[in-house]
Amino acid sequence: DYDATCARVVAALCGREPAEFAAEALRAMRAREIVPAGRTLAGAGTDKRVTLINCFVSPLIQDSMQTEAGLPGAGIMDALSVAAYALQMGGGIGMDFSTIRPRGAVVRRTASTSSGALPFMDMWHYMSETIMSAGHRRGAMMATLRCDHPDIEEFIEAKQRAGRLTNFNISVLVTDEFMEAVGRDDKWDLHFPVPKADAPGGGLEEIEGAGYVYKRVRARELWDKIVGGAYAHAEPGVIFIDRVNQLNNLAYCEHIHCTNPCGEQPLPDNGDCNLGHTNLAVMVERPFEPNEAAFDFERLRRAVSTMVRLLDNVLDRTLWPTEEQGTEARAKRRVGLGFTGMASALQQLGIPYGSDQAVEFTSKVARAQAEAAYRTSIMLAKERGAFFEYDRDKFCAAPFLQKLSPDIRRDIKAHGIRNGVLLSIAPTGTTSLVVGNVSSGIEP
């Protein structure tokens, strides 16, 4: 039952904690104030060979079947194996296929031509069909492709055929340059970095440092295809990838080109998505009472502190599908604290979802949660040390840090911080049900 699940999870995650903290974590879980994500709930404290991490991102996929020594990432078959291990142990995974040469490009080793990115995505799809995630559910995957890849039009339409790539969510990596071209109604070059002799028909034109143009389209027409597909088929999604990298706390030590399957956490190669949530639905005092209902912000802050500490423990208690994923996680100690039950809390407060008052309330909750999370991570740094890749000056210059209270920035400079990234507002599909069928994530 739920109480026994809470006891099992807390016992597994609090082995090195003082008894007082373990007792508070158990109380908060049983009160449904906090809830770890589904993989932690399902695996912590069991004898299953599963990961407690919800999702990962693949190593960079090299444009080669075999892994080429001395280059970043993994060859196509080795990257496929990494995905298989992640799915087998219960995690989802995201892959960026932008590095695979487009359809029709010459493959000199075999004196043939490339089949393009989409057929390789089919390989991942059928692998996922074969390997059930943790033995009892289909695996979840994300596929991304850059907006300037020559196969992008085929990618946009890939899931419009019934039954194709059903184990994938797909998203276009949209650059600032592309959006500017859309705004100006400019032409847009689809290109790939292969030698001119390997481009179909020799390519249209060379781009310095970027290979050859395969095709030239109107940026606005390509954008309309993306938006039209999303409207009619709910695919593809859009990831504003330049903004992701500009706003990343860890931009100084990593580059991001993919997300986890549901898109809430952009991750670097071998990155992990370690999720847990506060439940806003139980934090309203005198619910539904006109002029009396009030949100308990202090209760929220206590719950945040408990959940961040538990998430930091997950990183040391979980099994990793690959050694590289564990190394990446320990270097940066990412956690993804979110919340569930936003719309349920608004209902209890008598605030219409989507109103100006709801936006103001959501902003207050998000700020309170963010600042409590960062303060807890500073406290953990004092106790356990900062994350390995921490660089005080570079980290404190990150755009998100400028939104936090001056005392938080001052304390980070003085003491460091335990976790390189702290916040993720996930969909909370399963966990919203576990804590009483509250509203999912931020949605009504």
GROMACS .gro file of C-alpha atoms in nm:
model
  444
    1ASP     CA    1   0.000   0.000   0.000
    2TYR     CA    2   0.101   0.365  -0.017
    3ASP     CA    3   0.231   0.392   0.339
    4ALA     CA    4   0.449   0.084   0.292
    5THR     CA    5   0.580   0.223  -0.037
    6CYS     CA    6   0.679   0.544   0.143
    7ALA     CA    7   0.862   0.347   0.413
    8ARG     CA    8   1.048   0.140   0.153
    9VAL     CA    9   1.158   0.442  -0.051
   10VAL     CA   10   1.267   0.653   0.247
   11ALA     CA   11   1.462   0.363   0.399
   12ALA     CA   12   1.645   0.314   0.068
   13LEU     CA   13   1.731   0.683   0.020
   14CYS     CA   14   1.814   0.779   0.380
   15GLY     CA   15   2.078   0.523   0.473
   16ARG     CA   16   2.335   0.790   0.561
   17GLU     CA   17   2.090   1.046   0.699
   18PRO     CA   18   2.020   1.135   1.063
   19ALA     CA   19   1.712   0.963   1.204
   20GLU     CA   20   1.538   1.297   1.239
   21PHE     CA   21   1.560   1.368   0.866
   22ALA     CA   22   1.446   1.016   0.772
   23ALA     CA   23   1.144   1.060   1.000
   24GLU     CA   24   1.060   1.397   0.843
   25ALA     CA   25   1.097   1.255   0.490
   26LEU     CA   26   0.864   0.968   0.578
   27ARG     CA   27   0.611   1.206   0.730
   28ALA     CA   28   0.621   1.436   0.425
   29MET     CA   29   0.578   1.146   0.181
   30ARG     CA   30   0.288   0.994   0.376
   31ALA     CA   31   0.126   1.337   0.401
   32ARG     CA   32   0.160   1.354   0.019
   33GLU     CA   33   0.356   1.680   0.046
   34ILE     CA   34   0.638   1.533  -0.163
   35VAL     CA   35   0.659   1.251  -0.414
   36PRO     CA   36   0.965   1.112  -0.591
   37ALA     CA   37   0.918   1.034  -0.960
   38GLY     CA   38   0.789   0.700  -1.085
   39ARG     CA   39   1.119   0.521  -1.132
   40THR     CA   40   1.228   0.599  -0.777
   41LEU     CA   41   0.891   0.493  -0.635
   42ALA     CA   42   0.902   0.168  -0.832
   43GLY     CA   43   1.264   0.074  -0.771
   44ALA     CA   44   1.403   0.218  -0.447
   45GLY     CA   45   1.445  -0.047  -0.180
   46THR     CA   46   1.363  -0.339  -0.408
   47ASP     CA   47   1.595  -0.611  -0.533
   48LYS     CA   48   1.518  -0.525  -0.896
   49ARG     CA   49   1.807  -0.440  -1.126
   50VAL     CA   50   1.651  -0.108  -1.230
   51THR     CA   51   1.752   0.254  -1.235
   52LEU     CA   52   1.592   0.514  -1.007
   53ILE     CA   53   1.643   0.777  -1.279
   54ASN     CA   54   1.346   0.857  -1.502
   55CYS     CA   55   1.529   0.954  -1.819
   56PHE     CA   56   1.860   1.001  -1.995
   57VAL     CA   57   2.003   1.155  -2.311
   58SER     CA   58   2.217   0.947  -2.545
   59PRO     CA   59   2.583   1.010  -2.610
   60LEU     CA   60   2.633   1.208  -2.929
   61ILE     CA   61   2.565   0.973  -3.223
   62GLN     CA   62   2.866   0.959  -3.453
   63ASP     CA   63   2.803   0.945  -3.829
   64SER     CA   64   2.946   0.594  -3.838
   65MET     CA   65   2.820   0.245  -3.760
   66GLN     CA   66   3.122   0.178  -3.537
   67THR     CA   67   3.255   0.410  -3.267
   68GLU     CA   68   3.542   0.618  -3.404
   69ALA     CA   69   3.822   0.647  -3.147
   70GLY     CA   70   3.926   0.999  -3.055
   71LEU     CA   71   3.590   1.154  -3.146
   72PRO     CA   72   3.315   1.251  -2.901
   73GLY     CA   73   3.015   1.024  -2.864
   74ALA     CA   74   2.945   0.672  -2.985
   75GLY     CA   75   2.891   0.503  -3.318
   76ILE     CA   76   2.537   0.425  -3.431
   77MET     CA   77   2.532   0.067  -3.303
   78ASP     CA   78   2.692   0.154  -2.969
   79ALA     CA   79   2.449   0.444  -2.921
   80LEU     CA   80   2.164   0.203  -2.997
   81SER     CA   81   2.298  -0.028  -2.725
   82VAL     CA   82   2.308   0.258  -2.472
   83ALA     CA   83   1.940   0.327  -2.546
   84ALA     CA   84   1.860  -0.042  -2.505
   85TYR     CA   85   2.031  -0.058  -2.163
   86ALA     CA   86   1.848   0.255  -2.045
   87LEU     CA   87   1.508   0.120  -2.152
   88GLN     CA   88   1.577  -0.225  -2.008
   89MET     CA   89   1.650  -0.073  -1.666
   90GLY     CA   90   1.335   0.139  -1.668
   91GLY     CA   91   1.453   0.478  -1.795
   92GLY     CA   92   1.349   0.673  -2.102
   93ILE     CA   93   1.605   0.830  -2.334
   94GLY     CA   94   1.643   1.111  -2.586
   95MET     CA   95   1.857   1.106  -2.901
   96ASP     CA   96   1.964   1.378  -3.142
   97PHE     CA   97   1.986   1.240  -3.497
   98SER     CA   98   2.121   1.565  -3.645
   99THR     CA   99   2.469   1.415  -3.670
  100ILE     CA  100   2.364   1.140  -3.915
  101ARG     CA  101   2.429   1.227  -4.279
  102PRO     CA  102   2.116   1.293  -4.485
  103ARG     CA  103   1.944   1.072  -4.736
  104GLY     CA  104   2.144   1.039  -5.057
  105ALA     CA  105   2.484   1.143  -4.919
  106VAL     CA  106   2.774   0.923  -5.030
  107VAL     CA  107   2.910   0.664  -4.785
  108ARG     CA  108   3.263   0.606  -4.915
  109ARG     CA  109   3.353   0.304  -4.703
  110THR     CA  110   3.078   0.095  -4.862
  111ALA     CA  111   3.057   0.278  -5.195
  112SER     CA  112   2.687   0.339  -5.127
  113THR     CA  113   2.456   0.622  -5.028
  114SER     CA  114   2.309   0.705  -4.690
  115SER     CA  115   1.949   0.617  -4.613
  116GLY     CA  116   1.926   0.931  -4.399
  117ALA     CA  117   1.828   0.992  -4.037
  118LEU     CA  118   1.474   0.851  -4.046
  119PRO     CA  119   1.557   0.484  -4.116
  120PHE     CA  120   1.800   0.489  -3.823
  121MET     CA  121   1.520   0.624  -3.605
  122ASP     CA  122   1.319   0.319  -3.717
  123MET     CA  123   1.600   0.102  -3.573
  124TRP     CA  124   1.558   0.266  -3.234
  125HIS     CA  125   1.181   0.230  -3.257
  126TYR     CA  126   1.192  -0.144  -3.322
  127MET     CA  127   1.453  -0.194  -3.052
  128SER     CA  128   1.218  -0.022  -2.809
  129GLU     CA  129   0.931  -0.243  -2.924
  130THR     CA  130   1.143  -0.546  -2.842
  131ILE     CA  131   1.283  -0.437  -2.505
  132MET     CA  132   1.011  -0.368  -2.253
  133SER     CA  133   1.108  -0.094  -2.008
  134ALA     CA  134   1.190  -0.264  -1.674
  135GLY     CA  135   1.006  -0.570  -1.805
  136HIS     CA  136   0.652  -0.437  -1.804
  137ARG     CA  137   0.602  -0.120  -2.009
  138ARG     CA  138   0.703   0.027  -2.342
  139GLY     CA  139   1.007   0.248  -2.342
  140ALA     CA  140   0.978   0.625  -2.391
  141MET     CA  141   1.212   0.807  -2.630
  142MET     CA  142   1.266   1.155  -2.773
  143ALA     CA  143   1.414   1.216  -3.118
  144THR     CA  144   1.542   1.559  -3.219
  145LEU     CA  145   1.667   1.697  -3.551
  146ARG     CA  146   1.807   2.041  -3.629
  147CYS     CA  147   1.598   2.280  -3.836
  148ASP     CA  148   1.877   2.303  -4.095
  149HIS     CA  149   1.927   1.927  -4.147
  150PRO     CA  150   1.848   1.822  -4.506
  151ASP     CA  151   1.608   1.550  -4.380
  152ILE     CA  152   1.405   1.795  -4.170
  153GLU     CA  153   1.094   1.795  -4.392
  154GLU     CA  154   1.074   1.416  -4.383
  155PHE     CA  155   1.128   1.431  -4.004
  156ILE     CA  156   0.842   1.680  -3.954
  157GLU     CA  157   0.603   1.444  -4.134
  158ALA     CA  158   0.744   1.119  -3.989
  159LYS     CA  159   0.462   1.049  -3.743
  160GLN     CA  160   0.180   1.152  -3.973
  161ARG     CA  161   0.173   0.794  -4.103
  162ALA     CA  162  -0.022   0.575  -3.862
  163GLY     CA  163   0.193   0.334  -3.663
  164ARG     CA  164   0.533   0.484  -3.745
  165LEU     CA  165   0.774   0.579  -3.466
  166THR     CA  166   0.507   0.539  -3.199
  167ASN     CA  167   0.773   0.489  -2.928
  168PHE     CA  168   0.911   0.837  -2.999
  169ASN     CA  169   0.818   1.191  -2.924
  170ILE     CA  170   0.984   1.407  -3.189
  171SER     CA  171   1.097   1.769  -3.168
  172VAL     CA  172   1.268   2.010  -3.405
  173LEU     CA  173   1.576   2.191  -3.271
  174VAL     CA  174   1.491   2.548  -3.368
  175THR     CA  175   1.769   2.807  -3.368
  176ASP     CA  176   1.745   3.183  -3.317
  177GLU     CA  177   1.883   3.225  -3.669
  178PHE     CA  178   1.595   3.024  -3.811
  179MET     CA  179   1.332   3.226  -3.624
  180GLU     CA  180   1.490   3.547  -3.753
  181ALA     CA  181   1.471   3.406  -4.106
  182VAL     CA  182   1.103   3.323  -4.048
  183GLY     CA  183   1.041   3.678  -3.935
  184ARG     CA  184   1.209   3.820  -4.248
  185ASP     CA  185   1.055   3.555  -4.480
  186ASP     CA  186   1.406   3.465  -4.598
  187LYS     CA  187   1.532   3.159  -4.776
  188TRP     CA  188   1.667   2.888  -4.546
  189ASP     CA  189   1.958   2.655  -4.625
  190LEU     CA  190   1.940   2.286  -4.541
  191HIS     CA  191   2.299   2.168  -4.511
  192PHE     CA  192   2.529   1.904  -4.366
  193PRO     CA  193   2.906   1.894  -4.306
  194VAL     CA  194   3.023   1.636  -4.562
  195PRO     CA  195   3.281   1.689  -4.838
  196LYS     CA  196   3.143   1.833  -5.162
  197ALA     CA  197   3.206   1.507  -5.345
  198ASP     CA  198   2.985   1.323  -5.093
  199ALA     CA  199   2.685   1.555  -5.128
  200PRO     CA  200   2.414   1.446  -5.372
  201GLY     CA  201   2.485   1.622  -5.702
  202GLY     CA  202   2.783   1.793  -5.540
  203GLY     CA  203   2.562   2.016  -5.328
  204LEU     CA  204   2.434   2.363  -5.417
  205GLU     CA  205   2.686   2.581  -5.239
  206GLU     CA  206   2.960   2.556  -4.979
  207ILE     CA  207   2.907   2.708  -4.634
  208GLU     CA  208   3.229   2.774  -4.448
  209GLY     CA  209   3.259   2.525  -4.164
  210ALA     CA  210   2.919   2.372  -4.234
  211GLY     CA  211   2.962   2.162  -4.548
  212TYR     CA  212   2.731   2.198  -4.845
  213VAL     CA  213   2.377   2.319  -4.900
  214TYR     CA  214   2.151   2.035  -5.011
  215LYS     CA  215   1.833   2.235  -5.054
  216ARG     CA  216   1.710   2.591  -5.015
  217VAL     CA  217   1.358   2.649  -4.881
  218ARG     CA  218   1.151   2.941  -4.755
  219ALA     CA  219   1.196   2.963  -4.378
  220ARG     CA  220   0.831   3.058  -4.332
  221GLU     CA  221   0.709   2.757  -4.531
  222LEU     CA  222   0.920   2.524  -4.318
  223TRP     CA  223   0.787   2.690  -4.001
  224ASP     CA  224   0.431   2.646  -4.128
  225LYS     CA  225   0.498   2.274  -4.178
  226ILE     CA  226   0.620   2.246  -3.819
  227VAL     CA  227   0.323   2.436  -3.676
  228GLY     CA  228   0.075   2.259  -3.904
  229GLY     CA  229   0.204   1.921  -3.796
  230ALA     CA  230   0.183   2.014  -3.429
  231TYR     CA  231  -0.175   2.139  -3.475
  232ALA     CA  232  -0.301   1.842  -3.675
  233HIS     CA  233  -0.101   1.558  -3.521
  234ALA     CA  234   0.050   1.692  -3.194
  235GLU     CA  235   0.394   1.636  -3.351
  236PRO     CA  236   0.658   1.764  -3.390
  237GLY     CA  237   0.737   1.963  -3.080
  238VAL     CA  238   0.976   2.257  -3.086
  239ILE     CA  239   1.288   2.309  -2.874
  240PHE     CA  240   1.442   2.657  -2.892
  241ILE     CA  241   1.787   2.510  -2.859
  242ASP     CA  242   1.990   2.833  -2.860
  243ARG     CA  243   1.781   2.962  -2.569
  244VAL     CA  244   1.831   2.634  -2.385
  245ASN     CA  245   2.208   2.667  -2.409
  246GLN     CA  246   2.210   3.039  -2.328
  247LEU     CA  247   2.005   2.989  -2.011
  248ASN     CA  248   2.172   2.668  -1.887
  249ASN     CA  249   2.348   2.708  -1.550
  250LEU     CA  250   2.620   2.477  -1.682
  251ALA     CA  251   2.673   2.632  -2.026
  252TYR     CA  252   3.040   2.678  -1.939
  253CYS     CA  253   3.104   2.301  -1.924
  254GLU     CA  254   2.851   2.137  -2.159
  255HIS     CA  255   2.648   2.175  -2.476
  256ILE     CA  256   2.288   2.057  -2.498
  257HIS     CA  257   2.122   1.924  -2.814
  258CYS     CA  258   1.842   1.703  -2.682
  259THR     CA  259   1.591   1.656  -2.399
  260ASN     CA  260   1.438   1.371  -2.206
  261PRO     CA  261   1.128   1.208  -2.368
  262CYS     CA  262   0.869   1.453  -2.233
  263GLY     CA  263   1.086   1.756  -2.296
  264GLU     CA  264   1.094   1.910  -1.949
  265GLN     CA  265   1.467   1.861  -1.897
  266PRO     CA  266   1.724   1.951  -2.164
  267LEU     CA  267   2.031   1.735  -2.103
  268PRO     CA  268   2.388   1.698  -2.230
  269ASP     CA  269   2.536   1.375  -2.364
  270ASN     CA  270   2.479   1.096  -2.106
  271GLY     CA  271   2.280   1.338  -1.888
  272ASP     CA  272   2.019   1.215  -1.640
  273CYS     CA  273   1.672   1.331  -1.540
  274ASN     CA  274   1.635   1.275  -1.163
  275LEU     CA  275   1.285   1.395  -1.079
  276GLY     CA  276   1.078   1.460  -0.768
  277HIS     CA  277   0.790   1.692  -0.686
  278THR     CA  278   0.610   1.888  -0.422
  279ASN     CA  279   0.232   1.847  -0.416
  280LEU     CA  280   0.067   2.188  -0.405
  281ALA     CA  281  -0.281   2.036  -0.369
  282VAL     CA  282  -0.228   1.954   0.002
  283MET     CA  283  -0.083   2.293   0.095
  284VAL     CA  284  -0.403   2.499   0.098
  285GLU     CA  285  -0.545   2.586   0.439
  286ARG     CA  286  -0.926   2.604   0.470
  287PRO     CA  287  -0.973   2.486   0.107
  288PHE     CA  288  -1.277   2.611  -0.085
  289GLU     CA  289  -1.373   2.855   0.193
  290PRO     CA  290  -1.451   3.194   0.033
  291ASN     CA  291  -1.215   3.465   0.159
  292GLU     CA  292  -1.061   3.211   0.401
  293ALA     CA  293  -0.860   2.971   0.183
  294ALA     CA  294  -0.486   3.043   0.196
  295PHE     CA  295  -0.171   2.879   0.064
  296ASP     CA  296   0.091   2.768   0.320
  297PHE     CA  297   0.421   2.889   0.173
  298GLU     CA  298   0.623   2.780   0.476
  299ARG     CA  299   0.494   2.424   0.434
  300LEU     CA  300   0.603   2.441   0.071
  301ARG     CA  301   0.955   2.554   0.165
  302ARG     CA  302   0.995   2.269   0.415
  303ALA     CA  303   0.875   2.018   0.155
  304VAL     CA  304   1.118   2.157  -0.105
  305SER     CA  305   1.411   2.121   0.134
  306THR     CA  306   1.322   1.759   0.207
  307MET     CA  307   1.273   1.668  -0.158
  308VAL     CA  308   1.598   1.827  -0.279
  309ARG     CA  309   1.795   1.634  -0.017
  310LEU     CA  310   1.625   1.308  -0.118
  311LEU     CA  311   1.698   1.374  -0.487
  312ASP     CA  312   2.065   1.434  -0.411
  313ASN     CA  313   2.066   1.095  -0.234
  314VAL     CA  314   1.909   0.924  -0.536
  315LEU     CA  315   2.223   1.002  -0.738
  316ASP     CA  316   2.430   0.795  -0.495
  317ARG     CA  317   2.182   0.510  -0.451
  318THR     CA  318   2.075   0.435  -0.808
  319LEU     CA  319   2.211   0.184  -1.055
  320TRP     CA  320   2.328   0.334  -1.386
  321PRO     CA  321   2.266   0.170  -1.725
  322THR     CA  322   2.617   0.279  -1.834
  323GLU     CA  323   2.929   0.393  -1.651
  324GLU     CA  324   2.935   0.716  -1.856
  325GLN     CA  325   2.592   0.814  -1.725
  326GLY     CA  326   2.706   0.771  -1.366
  327THR     CA  327   3.021   0.973  -1.430
  328GLU     CA  328   2.822   1.256  -1.588
  329ALA     CA  329   2.569   1.262  -1.302
  330ARG     CA  330   2.832   1.268  -1.029
  331ALA     CA  331   3.021   1.551  -1.203
  332LYS     CA  332   2.721   1.786  -1.209
  333ARG     CA  333   2.464   1.634  -0.967
  334ARG     CA  334   2.159   1.748  -1.163
  335VAL     CA  335   1.823   1.714  -0.991
  336GLY     CA  336   1.481   1.802  -1.129
  337LEU     CA  337   1.253   1.940  -0.859
  338GLY     CA  338   0.905   2.021  -0.985
  339PHE     CA  339   0.553   2.036  -0.854
  340THR     CA  340   0.219   1.872  -0.915
  341GLY     CA  341  -0.133   1.982  -0.827
  342MET     CA  342  -0.112   2.344  -0.940
  343ALA     CA  343  -0.464   2.351  -1.086
  344SER     CA  344  -0.600   2.161  -0.784
  345ALA     CA  345  -0.451   2.423  -0.553
  346LEU     CA  346  -0.601   2.704  -0.761
  347GLN     CA  347  -0.944   2.538  -0.739
  348GLN     CA  348  -0.921   2.520  -0.361
  349LEU     CA  349  -0.819   2.886  -0.348
  350GLY     CA  350  -1.112   2.989  -0.570
  351ILE     CA  351  -0.878   3.123  -0.841
  352PRO     CA  352  -0.979   3.055  -1.204
  353TYR     CA  353  -0.708   2.868  -1.395
  354GLY     CA  354  -0.542   3.096  -1.652
  355SER     CA  355  -0.660   3.422  -1.491
  356ASP     CA  356  -0.421   3.706  -1.410
  357GLN     CA  357  -0.456   3.611  -1.044
  358ALA     CA  358  -0.356   3.252  -1.128
  359VAL     CA  359  -0.047   3.374  -1.314
  360GLU     CA  360   0.052   3.590  -1.017
  361PHE     CA  361   0.001   3.301  -0.773
  362THR     CA  362   0.197   3.059  -0.992
  363SER     CA  363   0.486   3.306  -1.007
  364LYS     CA  364   0.492   3.333  -0.628
  365VAL     CA  365   0.491   2.954  -0.588
  366ALA     CA  366   0.764   2.908  -0.850
  367ARG     CA  367   0.988   3.170  -0.689
  368ALA     CA  368   0.935   3.029  -0.338
  369GLN     CA  369   1.014   2.678  -0.463
  370ALA     CA  370   1.320   2.789  -0.663
  371GLU     CA  371   1.475   2.988  -0.381
  372ALA     CA  372   1.410   2.716  -0.122
  373ALA     CA  373   1.571   2.462  -0.358
  374TYR     CA  374   1.884   2.672  -0.409
  375ARG     CA  375   1.915   2.743  -0.036
  376THR     CA  376   1.892   2.371   0.039
  377SER     CA  377   2.157   2.293  -0.222
  378ILE     CA  378   2.389   2.553  -0.066
  379MET     CA  379   2.336   2.385   0.272
  380LEU     CA  380   2.420   2.048   0.114
  381ALA     CA  381   2.737   2.195  -0.036
  382LYS     CA  382   2.851   2.302   0.311
  383GLU     CA  383   2.786   1.949   0.435
  384ARG     CA  384   2.888   1.732   0.138
  385GLY     CA  385   3.079   1.958  -0.098
  386ALA     CA  386   2.994   2.135  -0.425
  387PHE     CA  387   2.942   1.942  -0.747
  388PHE     CA  388   3.267   1.848  -0.921
  389GLU     CA  389   3.232   2.082  -1.223
  390TYR     CA  390   3.145   2.384  -1.007
  391ASP     CA  391   3.322   2.703  -1.115
  392ARG     CA  392   3.221   2.986  -0.884
  393ASP     CA  393   3.254   3.280  -1.123
  394LYS     CA  394   3.110   3.105  -1.429
  395PHE     CA  395   2.823   2.944  -1.240
  396CYS     CA  396   2.725   3.264  -1.063
  397ALA     CA  397   2.718   3.448  -1.398
  398ALA     CA  398   2.440   3.222  -1.533
  399PRO     CA  399   2.122   3.413  -1.632
  400PHE     CA  400   1.895   3.219  -1.396
  401LEU     CA  401   2.113   3.304  -1.098
  402GLN     CA  402   2.047   3.673  -1.160
  403LYS     CA  403   1.676   3.612  -1.090
  404LEU     CA  404   1.743   3.482  -0.739
  405SER     CA  405   1.770   3.686  -0.422
  406PRO     CA  406   2.109   3.857  -0.366
  407ASP     CA  407   2.167   3.661  -0.045
  408ILE     CA  408   2.144   3.332  -0.239
  409ARG     CA  409   2.403   3.446  -0.492
  410ARG     CA  410   2.625   3.567  -0.207
  411ASP     CA  411   2.598   3.233  -0.026
  412ILE     CA  412   2.674   3.036  -0.343
  413LYS     CA  413   2.992   3.240  -0.391
  414ALA     CA  414   3.086   3.179  -0.028
  415HIS     CA  415   2.999   2.810   0.005
  416GLY     CA  416   2.938   2.666  -0.341
  417ILE     CA  417   2.631   2.462  -0.437
  418ARG     CA  418   2.569   2.089  -0.439
  419ASN     CA  419   2.360   2.060  -0.757
  420GLY     CA  420   2.442   2.220  -1.094
  421VAL     CA  421   2.077   2.225  -1.204
  422LEU     CA  422   1.781   2.208  -0.966
  423LEU     CA  423   1.441   2.270  -1.126
  424SER     CA  424   1.220   2.089  -1.378
  425ILE     CA  425   0.844   2.124  -1.413
  426ALA     CA  426   0.758   1.773  -1.531
  427PRO     CA  427   0.420   1.640  -1.652
  428THR     CA  428   0.392   1.418  -1.337
  429GLY     CA  429   0.159   1.175  -1.512
  430THR     CA  430   0.197   0.883  -1.272
  431THR     CA  431   0.288   1.071  -0.957
  432SER     CA  432  -0.020   1.297  -0.975
  433LEU     CA  433  -0.229   0.979  -0.953
  434VAL     CA  434  -0.020   0.833  -0.670
  435VAL     CA  435  -0.082   1.133  -0.442
  436GLY     CA  436  -0.458   1.130  -0.486
  437ASN     CA  437  -0.539   1.203  -0.851
  438VAL     CA  438  -0.450   1.569  -0.828
  439SER     CA  439  -0.403   1.781  -1.141
  440SER     CA  440  -0.099   1.688  -1.345
  441GLY     CA  441   0.207   1.914  -1.334
  442ILE     CA  442   0.092   2.269  -1.408
  443GLU     CA  443  -0.209   2.162  -1.616
  444PRO     CA  444  -0.579   2.159  -1.520
   0.00000   0.00000   0.00000
